[in-house]
């Protein structure tokens, strides 16, 4: 069989899909606990062994993505907060990063201390349109060079000074990668080059530095950060589905929302965003998850007035149990109902924030009225009963109090076979297989 092994090493579980490269069919799937406490290869090998048991396939390529060990922590430094810094933030999210710090303007002693305190894995240094302001970008690069900065830097600002600043940083021992300007002109957001550069830095510097595995094999296997792979899969799914869509991925620690919208007259009209419109976007809600971050879901649901105080009191106790034991599995139907309720609240709050533009800086948020497909993902949905999984997505589609226009005719589906990340890893070299795999999701 002409197959590939696609694996996602998550913080809790490692999921594996074996895909037919000729037709894009799912041959088999399996999962195993991620062995972060020892060596992640133990859990990866166990999951792959379970997925490939029963057939002989010779040399099978492995495509691996990872969010274990906290994924990719990114800091953004820009020229000013409403344009280049915000553009950099959007690009970072599209690259699968957890944007842990955003700064704008000239770095001083306090700003540098705050940057260090954020503990980024990578710094995205941006500023100035091509041919525009170069002083702030030059100042910030010089400041990092003089500070003996050793965290990798992706330089994606004003093209007029890019080569000079690369030499400055490299000469000071700063690991630096150059990309095209993320904002070459006002209102034009160009994420592709910087997204690729962030991905390469993640693979070269971050994966090996997290101590997830003793040898170099795991580092060689990993192709992308998991959210980056998922966004690539979402982009292919949008092409296959032929319309606007939203994906809500409810995890143990975070809830990620991905949306693909069709560019319209807003792209070039007078109301366009000066930081550029990103029609394929992602937001990360680090306080919303069904295990580590379950207490944050309850707090956010109270703030959003999604639950009454009496229900919140009961949910808070259940959330505390889940946060204390990320591997917690409900022992009965009542526990699974609570899981589904927490997941529904996480998904609803996350989509409200995404639509409002919270965390992206978009003035008008994301217009989701024309969304035709709502995909639910995450272990809590894959392992739920059909009724419980449907209830989570129904909660999102019937949320009439979020302050945003609901999708008018969205079809809900659940990524039960976890094909989005696999398709994203296949997309570059095996487009037919990626599209065929996602076609199965649409039914």
Coordinates of C-alpha atoms in Angstrom, one line a residue:
X1 CA 0.0 0.0 0.0
X2 CA 1.2 3.5 -0.8
X3 CA 0.5 5.1 2.6
X4 CA 1.8 7.8 4.9
X5 CA 1.7 8.0 8.7
X6 CA 0.4 11.3 9.9
X7 CA 0.9 11.9 13.6
X8 CA 0.0 14.8 16.0
X9 CA 1.9 14.8 19.3
X10 CA -0.3 16.8 21.6
X11 CA 0.2 17.7 25.2
X12 CA -2.0 14.8 26.4
X13 CA -2.5 12.4 23.5
X14 CA -0.6 11.5 20.4
X15 CA -3.0 10.8 17.5
X16 CA -2.0 8.9 14.4
X17 CA -3.8 8.6 11.0
X18 CA -2.6 6.2 8.3
X19 CA -3.6 7.7 4.9
X20 CA -3.8 6.2 1.4
X21 CA -1.6 8.5 -0.7
X22 CA -3.3 7.4 -3.9
X23 CA -6.8 8.2 -3.0
X24 CA -6.7 10.1 0.3
X25 CA -8.7 7.4 2.2
X26 CA -8.1 6.9 5.9
X27 CA -6.6 3.4 6.3
X28 CA -6.5 3.3 10.1
X29 CA -6.2 5.5 13.1
X30 CA -5.0 5.1 16.7
X31 CA -4.0 7.2 19.7
X32 CA -1.8 6.8 22.8
X33 CA -1.0 9.0 25.8
X34 CA 1.8 11.5 25.1
X35 CA 4.8 10.5 27.2
X36 CA 6.0 14.1 28.0
X37 CA 7.3 12.9 31.4
X38 CA 9.9 10.6 29.8
X39 CA 10.4 10.7 26.0
X40 CA 7.6 11.6 23.6
X41 CA 8.9 9.0 21.2
X42 CA 7.6 6.3 23.5
X43 CA 4.0 7.5 23.0
X44 CA 4.5 8.3 19.4
X45 CA 5.9 4.8 18.6
X46 CA 3.1 3.2 20.6
X47 CA 0.4 5.1 18.6
X48 CA 2.1 4.4 15.3
X49 CA 2.4 0.7 16.2
X50 CA -1.3 0.5 17.0
X51 CA -2.3 2.3 13.8
X52 CA -0.1 0.2 11.5
X53 CA -0.7 -3.2 13.1
X54 CA -2.0 -5.9 10.7
X55 CA -0.4 -4.7 7.4
X56 CA 3.1 -4.6 5.9
X57 CA 3.9 -1.4 4.1
X58 CA 7.7 -1.3 3.7
X59 CA 9.2 2.2 4.1
X60 CA 6.4 4.4 5.2
X61 CA 6.9 8.2 5.4
X62 CA 6.1 9.7 8.8
X63 CA 4.7 13.3 8.9
X64 CA 4.6 14.6 12.4
X65 CA 3.4 17.8 14.0
X66 CA 3.6 18.7 17.6
X67 CA 2.2 21.0 20.3
X68 CA 3.7 19.1 23.2
X69 CA 5.7 21.1 25.7
X70 CA 3.6 24.2 25.2
X71 CA 3.9 24.5 21.4
X72 CA 5.5 27.6 19.9
X73 CA 5.6 30.7 22.0
X74 CA 6.0 33.9 19.9
X75 CA 6.7 37.5 20.8
X76 CA 6.0 40.3 18.3
X77 CA 7.8 43.7 18.3
X78 CA 6.4 46.3 15.9
X79 CA 6.6 50.0 15.1
X80 CA 3.3 51.0 16.6
X81 CA 0.4 49.0 18.1
X82 CA -2.4 49.5 15.6
X83 CA -0.6 48.7 12.4
X84 CA 2.7 46.7 12.2
X85 CA 2.5 45.1 15.7
X86 CA -1.1 44.0 15.0
X87 CA -0.1 42.7 11.6
X88 CA 2.7 40.8 13.2
X89 CA 0.3 39.3 15.7
X90 CA -2.0 38.1 13.0
X91 CA 0.8 36.5 11.1
X92 CA 2.1 34.8 14.2
X93 CA -1.3 33.3 14.9
X94 CA -1.5 32.1 11.3
X95 CA 1.9 30.4 11.7
X96 CA 0.5 28.3 14.6
X97 CA 2.1 30.3 17.4
X98 CA 0.8 31.1 20.8
X99 CA 1.5 34.9 20.8
X100 CA 2.6 35.5 24.4
X101 CA 3.8 39.1 24.0
X102 CA 3.2 42.1 21.8
X103 CA 5.3 45.3 22.0
X104 CA 5.2 48.4 19.9
X105 CA 7.6 51.3 19.6
X106 CA 11.2 51.6 20.8
X107 CA 12.5 49.0 23.2
X108 CA 13.8 50.4 26.4
X109 CA 15.1 48.7 29.6
X110 CA 11.5 48.0 30.9
X111 CA 10.3 46.8 27.5
X112 CA 13.3 44.4 27.2
X113 CA 12.6 43.0 30.7
X114 CA 9.0 42.4 29.8
X115 CA 10.1 40.6 26.6
X116 CA 12.4 38.4 28.6
X117 CA 9.7 37.7 31.2
X118 CA 7.3 36.4 28.4
X119 CA 9.8 33.6 27.7
X120 CA 9.2 33.5 23.9
X121 CA 10.7 30.7 21.7
X122 CA 10.8 33.1 18.8
X123 CA 10.7 36.9 18.3
X124 CA 9.0 38.3 15.2
X125 CA 10.6 41.7 14.6
X126 CA 8.6 43.9 12.3
X127 CA 8.1 47.6 11.6
X128 CA 7.7 50.1 8.8
X129 CA 6.3 49.6 5.4
X130 CA 8.8 49.1 2.6
X131 CA 10.4 52.5 2.0
X132 CA 8.7 53.9 5.1
X133 CA 9.9 54.4 8.7
X134 CA 13.1 52.5 9.4
X135 CA 14.3 54.2 12.6
X136 CA 12.2 52.2 15.1
X137 CA 13.0 48.8 13.4
X138 CA 16.7 49.7 13.4
X139 CA 16.6 50.8 17.1
X140 CA 14.9 47.6 18.2
X141 CA 17.3 45.4 16.2
X142 CA 20.3 47.3 17.7
X143 CA 18.8 47.0 21.2
X144 CA 18.5 43.2 20.8
X145 CA 22.0 42.9 19.5
X146 CA 23.5 44.9 22.4
X147 CA 21.5 42.9 24.9
X148 CA 23.2 39.7 23.7
X149 CA 19.8 38.3 22.8
X150 CA 19.9 34.6 22.0
X151 CA 16.3 33.7 21.3
X152 CA 15.8 33.2 17.5
X153 CA 14.5 36.3 15.7
X154 CA 12.5 36.4 12.5
X155 CA 13.1 39.8 10.8
X156 CA 10.2 40.7 8.6
X157 CA 10.1 44.5 8.5
X158 CA 11.0 47.4 6.2
X159 CA 12.8 45.8 3.2
X160 CA 15.1 48.8 2.7
X161 CA 17.1 48.0 5.9
X162 CA 16.5 44.3 6.2
X163 CA 19.9 43.2 4.9
X164 CA 21.8 45.7 7.1
X165 CA 19.9 44.6 10.2
X166 CA 20.4 40.9 9.5
X167 CA 24.1 41.6 9.4
X168 CA 23.9 43.6 12.7
X169 CA 22.0 40.8 14.5
X170 CA 24.0 38.0 13.1
X171 CA 27.3 39.8 14.0
X172 CA 26.1 40.0 17.6
X173 CA 25.4 36.3 17.7
X174 CA 21.6 36.6 17.5
X175 CA 20.1 33.7 15.6
X176 CA 18.2 35.6 12.8
X177 CA 16.1 34.5 9.8
X178 CA 14.9 37.0 7.2
X179 CA 11.5 37.1 5.7
X180 CA 9.6 39.5 3.4
X181 CA 7.8 42.5 5.1
X182 CA 4.6 41.4 6.7
X183 CA 3.1 44.8 5.9
X184 CA 4.8 46.0 2.7
X185 CA 2.1 48.7 2.2
X186 CA -0.6 50.1 4.4
X187 CA -3.6 47.8 4.2
X188 CA -1.7 44.9 2.6
X189 CA -0.9 42.0 4.9
X190 CA 1.6 39.5 3.4
X191 CA 1.9 36.6 5.8
X192 CA 3.3 33.8 3.6
X193 CA 7.1 34.5 3.8
X194 CA 7.1 35.2 7.6
X195 CA 4.8 32.2 8.3
X196 CA 7.3 30.0 6.5
X197 CA 10.2 31.5 8.3
X198 CA 8.6 31.0 11.7
X199 CA 7.9 27.4 10.8
X200 CA 11.5 26.8 9.9
X201 CA 12.8 28.4 13.1
X202 CA 10.3 26.3 15.1
X203 CA 11.7 23.2 13.5
X204 CA 15.4 24.2 13.8
X205 CA 15.5 25.7 17.2
X206 CA 12.3 25.2 19.2
X207 CA 11.5 21.5 19.0
X208 CA 15.0 20.3 19.9
X209 CA 15.2 22.8 22.8
X210 CA 12.1 21.7 24.7
X211 CA 13.7 18.5 26.0
X212 CA 10.9 16.3 24.7
X213 CA 13.2 13.6 23.5
X214 CA 16.7 12.5 24.3
X215 CA 17.9 11.9 20.8
X216 CA 17.6 13.8 17.5
X217 CA 15.0 11.5 15.9
X218 CA 11.9 13.4 17.1
X219 CA 13.4 16.7 15.9
X220 CA 14.0 15.2 12.5
X221 CA 10.4 13.8 12.3
X222 CA 8.5 17.0 13.2
X223 CA 7.3 19.0 10.2
X224 CA 5.2 21.7 11.8
X225 CA 3.6 23.1 14.9
X226 CA 0.2 21.4 15.2
X227 CA -1.9 24.6 14.8
X228 CA 0.1 25.5 11.7
X229 CA -0.7 22.1 10.3
X230 CA -4.4 22.4 11.2
X231 CA -4.6 25.8 9.5
X232 CA -3.1 24.4 6.4
X233 CA -5.7 21.6 6.5
X234 CA -8.5 24.2 7.1
X235 CA -7.3 26.1 4.0
X236 CA -7.5 23.0 1.9
X237 CA -10.9 22.2 3.3
X238 CA -12.2 25.6 2.3
X239 CA -11.1 24.9 -1.2
X240 CA -12.8 21.5 -1.2
X241 CA -16.0 22.8 0.4
X242 CA -16.1 25.9 -1.8
X243 CA -17.2 28.4 0.8
X244 CA -16.7 30.2 4.1
X245 CA -16.1 27.9 7.1
X246 CA -15.2 27.9 10.8
X247 CA -13.3 25.3 12.8
X248 CA -13.6 25.2 16.6
X249 CA -10.9 23.0 18.2
X250 CA -11.6 22.4 21.9
X251 CA -8.5 21.1 23.6
X252 CA -7.5 20.4 27.2
X253 CA -5.6 23.7 27.6
X254 CA -6.7 26.0 24.8
X255 CA -9.6 26.4 22.4
X256 CA -8.5 27.4 18.9
X257 CA -10.8 28.9 16.3
X258 CA -10.0 29.0 12.6
X259 CA -12.0 30.8 10.0
X260 CA -11.7 31.1 6.2
X261 CA -13.7 33.9 4.7
X262 CA -14.1 34.9 1.0
X263 CA -12.6 38.3 0.3
X264 CA -15.2 40.9 -0.6
X265 CA -15.5 44.6 -1.3
X266 CA -14.1 45.3 2.2
X267 CA -10.7 44.2 1.1
X268 CA -10.1 47.4 -0.8
X269 CA -12.8 49.8 0.3
X270 CA -12.5 52.8 2.6
X271 CA -13.2 50.7 5.7
X272 CA -10.3 48.4 5.1
X273 CA -8.0 47.5 8.0
X274 CA -4.8 49.5 7.9
X275 CA -3.0 46.5 9.4
X276 CA -4.4 44.4 6.5
X277 CA -7.2 41.8 6.4
X278 CA -6.3 38.2 7.0
X279 CA -9.0 36.2 5.3
X280 CA -7.7 32.9 6.7
X281 CA -7.2 33.5 10.4
X282 CA -6.8 31.8 13.8
X283 CA -7.3 32.9 17.3
X284 CA -6.1 31.1 20.5
X285 CA -8.0 31.2 23.8
X286 CA -5.5 30.1 26.4
X287 CA -8.0 30.3 29.3
X288 CA -10.5 27.9 27.6
X289 CA -10.0 24.2 27.7
X290 CA -11.7 21.1 29.1
X291 CA -8.9 19.9 31.4
X292 CA -6.1 22.3 32.5
X293 CA -8.1 25.4 31.7
X294 CA -11.6 24.2 32.7
X295 CA -11.8 26.7 35.6
X296 CA -11.2 29.4 33.0
X297 CA -14.2 28.2 31.0
X298 CA -16.5 28.6 34.0
X299 CA -15.2 32.1 34.8
X300 CA -15.5 33.2 31.1
X301 CA -19.0 31.7 30.9
X302 CA -20.1 33.7 34.0
X303 CA -18.6 36.9 32.5
X304 CA -20.4 36.3 29.2
X305 CA -23.7 35.5 31.1
X306 CA -23.9 32.1 29.6
X307 CA -24.6 30.3 32.9
X308 CA -26.4 31.3 36.1
X309 CA -24.5 31.5 39.4
X310 CA -26.1 28.3 40.7
X311 CA -24.9 26.3 37.7
X312 CA -21.5 27.9 37.8
X313 CA -21.0 26.8 41.4
X314 CA -21.6 23.1 40.4
X315 CA -19.4 23.4 37.2
X316 CA -16.6 25.0 39.2
X317 CA -16.2 21.9 41.3
X318 CA -16.2 19.7 38.2
X319 CA -13.7 22.0 36.5
X320 CA -11.4 21.8 39.4
X321 CA -11.3 18.0 39.2
X322 CA -10.4 18.2 35.5
X323 CA -7.7 20.8 36.0
X324 CA -6.1 18.7 38.7
X325 CA -6.0 15.6 36.5
X326 CA -5.5 16.4 32.8
X327 CA -5.9 12.7 32.0
X328 CA -9.3 12.6 33.7
X329 CA -11.9 10.5 31.9
X330 CA -15.5 10.5 33.1
X331 CA -16.5 7.2 34.6
X332 CA -20.2 7.5 33.7
X333 CA -22.8 9.2 31.5
X334 CA -23.3 12.0 33.9
X335 CA -19.6 12.9 33.8
X336 CA -19.6 12.8 30.0
X337 CA -22.5 15.2 30.0
X338 CA -20.5 17.6 32.2
X339 CA -17.6 17.3 29.7
X340 CA -19.9 18.2 26.9
X341 CA -21.3 21.2 28.8
X342 CA -17.8 22.6 29.5
X343 CA -16.9 22.0 25.9
X344 CA -20.0 23.8 24.7
X345 CA -19.2 26.8 26.9
X346 CA -15.6 26.9 25.7
X347 CA -16.6 26.7 22.1
X348 CA -19.3 29.4 22.4
X349 CA -17.0 31.9 24.3
X350 CA -14.1 31.2 21.9
X351 CA -16.2 31.8 18.8
X352 CA -17.7 35.0 20.3
X353 CA -14.2 36.3 20.9
X354 CA -13.1 35.3 17.4
X355 CA -16.1 37.0 15.8
X356 CA -15.6 40.1 17.8
X357 CA -12.0 40.4 16.8
X358 CA -10.7 39.9 20.4
X359 CA -7.0 39.0 20.3
X360 CA -6.7 40.1 16.7
X361 CA -7.2 43.8 16.9
X362 CA -9.7 43.8 14.0
X363 CA -12.0 46.8 14.4
X364 CA -15.1 45.1 13.1
X365 CA -14.2 41.5 14.0
X366 CA -14.9 38.6 11.7
X367 CA -18.1 38.6 9.7
X368 CA -19.3 35.0 9.9
X369 CA -22.8 35.4 8.4
X370 CA -21.9 33.5 5.2
X371 CA -20.2 30.6 6.9
X372 CA -21.6 27.4 5.4
X373 CA -19.6 24.8 7.4
X374 CA -18.9 24.6 11.2
X375 CA -16.4 21.9 12.1
X376 CA -15.9 20.7 15.7
X377 CA -12.6 19.2 16.6
X378 CA -10.8 18.0 19.8
X379 CA -10.8 14.9 21.9
X380 CA -13.8 15.8 23.9
X381 CA -15.9 16.0 20.7
X382 CA -14.4 12.9 19.1
X383 CA -15.1 10.8 22.1
X384 CA -18.5 12.2 22.9
X385 CA -21.7 10.5 21.9
X386 CA -23.3 11.8 18.7
X387 CA -25.9 13.7 20.7
X388 CA -23.4 15.3 23.0
X389 CA -21.1 16.3 20.1
X390 CA -24.1 17.7 18.2
X391 CA -25.1 19.6 21.4
X392 CA -21.7 21.4 21.5
X393 CA -22.0 22.6 18.0
X394 CA -25.7 23.5 18.4
X395 CA -24.7 25.7 21.3
X396 CA -22.5 27.7 19.0
X397 CA -25.0 28.0 16.2
X398 CA -27.9 29.1 18.4
X399 CA -25.9 31.7 20.5
X400 CA -28.1 34.7 19.9
X401 CA -26.5 36.9 22.6
X402 CA -22.9 37.1 21.5
X403 CA -23.0 40.5 19.9
X404 CA -22.3 39.2 16.4
X405 CA -24.2 37.9 13.4
X406 CA -24.7 34.2 13.5
X407 CA -23.9 32.0 10.5
X408 CA -27.1 32.0 8.5
X409 CA -26.9 28.4 7.2
X410 CA -24.0 26.5 8.6
X411 CA -23.8 22.7 8.5
X412 CA -22.2 21.2 11.6
X413 CA -19.8 18.3 11.4
X414 CA -17.3 16.7 13.8
X415 CA -13.7 15.8 12.8
X416 CA -14.1 12.4 14.5
X417 CA -11.1 10.8 12.6
X418 CA -8.9 13.8 13.2
X419 CA -8.1 14.4 9.6
X420 CA -7.5 18.2 9.6
X421 CA -3.9 18.1 10.9
X422 CA -3.1 15.1 8.7
X423 CA -4.4 16.9 5.6
X424 CA -2.4 20.0 6.5
X425 CA 0.8 18.0 6.6
X426 CA 0.0 16.2 3.3
X427 CA -1.1 19.4 1.5
X428 CA 2.3 20.5 0.1
X429 CA 3.5 17.3 -1.4
X430 CA 0.3 15.2 -1.6
X431 CA -2.5 17.6 -2.5
X432 CA -4.7 14.9 -4.0
X433 CA -4.5 12.8 -0.9
X434 CA -5.2 15.8 1.3
X435 CA -8.2 16.8 -0.6
X436 CA -9.5 13.2 -0.7
X437 CA -9.1 12.9 3.1
X438 CA -11.0 16.1 3.7
X439 CA -13.7 15.0 1.3
X440 CA -14.5 12.2 3.7
X441 CA -15.1 14.8 6.4
X442 CA -17.8 16.4 4.3
X443 CA -19.5 13.1 3.7

